[in-house]
């Protein structure tokens, strides 16, 4: 697989194949992020497409010396927030539960593991659904997408200490909610 | 060593930090003094050895009556403990609590499990058409940066679609109104008050009064001006009519002459035609008879 720097350079030169490779490489991550914000598979799909269109348009503004993932997630977050605003203007007719058709991009080898992974994912999603948007967002950025505290601090424009304390609080909150739903979780 | 000194050094004796000479003296005193021996044995006995074992719930009861429990304090340290970044002292304080508190221990286990499960949610596979759709929406488009007009339009569109746009517009409008009329230093500060005064003072009557004031002036000023202008206009009309009559009279005479000549020619030619026609008709009748 090509390293990211080369891939990005090729993309900026207008190589369509490089762009396809980039989309292929990040589609699962971008889609997952869109799903976390939108909480609806169909909307998440549209928003994820919009994210890639935005990335495509702004790729020339990306500086080679900065990290790509935080840059991409920042763009993705902005598009998701636009999508949420748009949705608030025109609310969904039905609920916002995450669709069962969503598949985790892991390659679990056995049906039992697939089933376990799915039930675990559902449990976490159900617990997160009851959390505040702010807590869910910080969990998604820190614990799920794996951004550094400094990167989240820059993204959300809040001090690093606040990010850390909010994240820890959100983790504890999630752990308590998960245990209420399934007391055997983690045992 | 006397009893008082023994009691003072008893803690060091139990913890084994007493100097050898003092330790020997303390041991000798303990062997000799029954009271000090019992005290030493009582303090040195560990709970596991059947000494002063605390009853169940003792610690919880004490904490409830003093600090109110340490679970909240433990919660604050749990994430760092799970992440392995808790400093050694805090970690040492937390571990015994986790051993004794099933709620906090369960929470810690859940946090450990979440640390494994949550990153797995970072990637979710979209459906098979996703990649093709993205490529269709990007590679077929104009490359990368759109023009400033397109970006401006896009930005404006996004701004309009914001649900708070109407509120913000109303807010801005209110500020402008206050700046124009509301502040004592604003340029139109007195206008609302004057308008109110006008409305309250029966504007119809005001207009009538104003009309009555103006009407005599109109009556005095307007008629002479009208007369003057009317006379001037009539003079000009007369001049124009005379001019038209003067110009047209010569031409009319010429036309009359031309028409007279033409009429004479027409009548003479008609007379000639009538004479010839009569003769020809008589010949034709004669021929038919033959």
Coordinates of C-alpha atoms in Angstrom, one line a residue, chain A residues 138 141-143 146-158 163 167:
Chain A
X138 CA -15.7 13.9 22.8
X141 CA -13.0 11.9 18.8
X142 CA -10.9 10.6 21.7
X143 CA -11.8 7.0 22.3
X146 CA -8.2 8.1 18.6
X147 CA -7.3 11.8 18.3
X148 CA -4.8 13.2 20.7
X149 CA -6.0 15.6 23.5
X150 CA -4.2 18.5 21.9
X151 CA -5.8 17.8 18.5
X152 CA -9.3 17.7 20.1
X153 CA -8.5 20.8 22.0
X154 CA -7.6 22.6 18.8
X155 CA -10.7 21.1 17.0
X156 CA -13.2 22.0 19.7
X157 CA -11.4 25.2 20.8
X158 CA -11.4 24.3 24.4
X163 CA -10.9 18.0 27.1
X167 CA -13.5 12.8 28.3

